Amino acid sequence: MSDRAVLQQALDRIATLGARQEPAAYEVDGLTPQLVVAPDSPAALQEILSLANEAGLATVPWGGGTQMGLGNLPRAFDLAIDLRKLNAIVQYEPDDLTVAVQAGCTLGELGAKLGAHGQMLPVDFPTADRTTIGGLVATGLSGPRRYGYGALRDLLIGITFALPSGQLSRGGGMVVKNVSGYDMMRLHYGALGSLGVIVQLNFKVIPKPRAERTVVAAYRRLSDAAEAALQVRFSQLAPTAIVLLDALSAQGVGLEMPGWVVSLRCEGPATAVQRQADRISEVVRPAADRVEVLEGHESERLWTEVGGSIGAGRLGRAIRVRIGQTPSELPRLAEEIDRARTGLVVELSRLLDIGSGLCYATLAAERDEDLQLAWQRLSGLGLHATLLTAPPGVKVDTDVFGRQPAGLAVMRALKETFDPNRILNPGRFIGRL
C-alpha cells in the first residue's frame, strides 16, 4: 500500500471517531488541514492520536483558536483536533479551593462556576466564551494580574495529557502540595501542545475579591508616567496590576486620554480597596494632568480589554512583540522600540507591564518586508523577545521565540522522548521543534 493510501486510510478511520468540522476555519499560517475532528471523550482522543502517530499525520491540537498567532510556521498540517467537546468540570471542591477541568472548558464557563462560590482564576481575556483553559496553558500567556497573583502556571497543581502513542499520562494531583515525580505541569505550560495533548488540568483557585478599583493617571511625558508607576511598584502599596500605556494603546482599551497613561488595579475588601486607591492616587497625582478612579464593572472592563490587547490573536497587517526587561528599564526600552521602527512602521502602540517586567509592542505596516525587519530589530532588545503574532510572510526564516535558550538541547531531547515521530505541532515550538 502506498504512503498516500496509508495516510488516507488513517484519515478515514479518524473521521469516525469524532464530529467533523469545516477545515477552512482551522487555518494556521496559510495551511489548512485535510481533516478536523472533535472527539467527545478522552478514549476517542487517544485512538485518534494513536492512528495519527502510526500514519505520521502532522497534528495540531485546537482550543478556541483565539491565540493561534503564536508559533513558528508549521512544517505540515494534516489533522486538527478540536478539543472543545472535552469541556467538563470534572471535580470541584470549593472548601479545598481546588478544581479539575477538561482542556476544552472555556474561561467563561469555569469563571461562572467558580464565581457562584465566590472564587476565581485570576485571568482576564475579552473572549472568555471562546478561550479554553487548555489553550491558555498551552500558550503560557498571562496578563498584568500575574503581578498580584502569579502566572497561571503557579496555580496549576495537576495535569493529564495524551501522548502521540495514545497513552494517557498524569502529573501532580488535586492537592496543593505535591512533590512526586517530574513537574509535568511546567513542562507542558507554554509548550504549544508539542509534547502531548492536554486532556485535563487541576488548579488551586483563590477567593474572588469583593471589590476593585483602578486608578488611572495621564501624563504628558513618559518619564513622569514611568516615575509614578515605579514609585508605586517599589512602595509598600499592593496593586494587583500596573501598566503604562502610550496614547494609541490607551485608546485601544477605551481610555480617551492623551500622552502616557498609568493604570493601577486594586482588589480586595471594599474598605481596603478604597484606602489603597486613595493612597495610590496621592502618589501618582503630583505630575499628572488628570487622575480618575474606575470602580466595579468599569474597572473589570478595562482590564479585560487590556488582556485582549496583549494576546496572540491574528492581527492582519501587524505584528505584536513581547519583550522582557527589568521594570526600571522598561521606559528606556519603549524609547528604543520607537527608534527601531523608524522608516518602517506606519503605526506603533506600546503597553508596559511594569508589574511583570514585560513590554508589548504592536506595529503595523503595509509590507511583510518592513514588518520582518522591524521584528529583526526588536528581537535583540531586552532580556528576551517573542513574536506573539504576525502574518505568515513575516515568520519566514526566523524563530518567533527569539534568541535560542541555553536549554534548547534539553528541549530537543524531551521532544524526542515524548513525540519521537514529531507529529504534534511540527516546527511550531521554540527552535522549530
PDB file of N, CA, C and O in Angstrom, residues 221 314 397:
ATOM      1  N   ARG A 221       4.544  63.358  29.620  1.00  0.00           N
ATOM      2  CA  ARG A 221       5.860  62.795  29.329  1.00  0.00           C
ATOM      3  C   ARG A 221       5.968  61.371  29.867  1.00  0.00           C
ATOM      4  O   ARG A 221       5.473  61.054  30.953  1.00  0.00           O
ATOM      5  N   ARG A 314      -4.582  36.756  15.727  1.00  0.00           N
ATOM      6  CA  ARG A 314      -4.097  37.275  14.448  1.00  0.00           C
ATOM      7  C   ARG A 314      -4.573  38.705  14.215  1.00  0.00           C
ATOM      8  O   ARG A 314      -5.711  39.045  14.515  1.00  0.00           O
ATOM      9  N   ASP A 397      11.984  32.232   7.718  1.00  0.00           N
ATOM     10  CA  ASP A 397      13.409  32.316   8.066  1.00  0.00           C
ATOM     11  C   ASP A 397      13.670  32.994   9.399  1.00  0.00           C
ATOM     12  O   ASP A 397      14.665  33.706   9.583  1.00  0.00           O
TER      13      ASP A 397
END
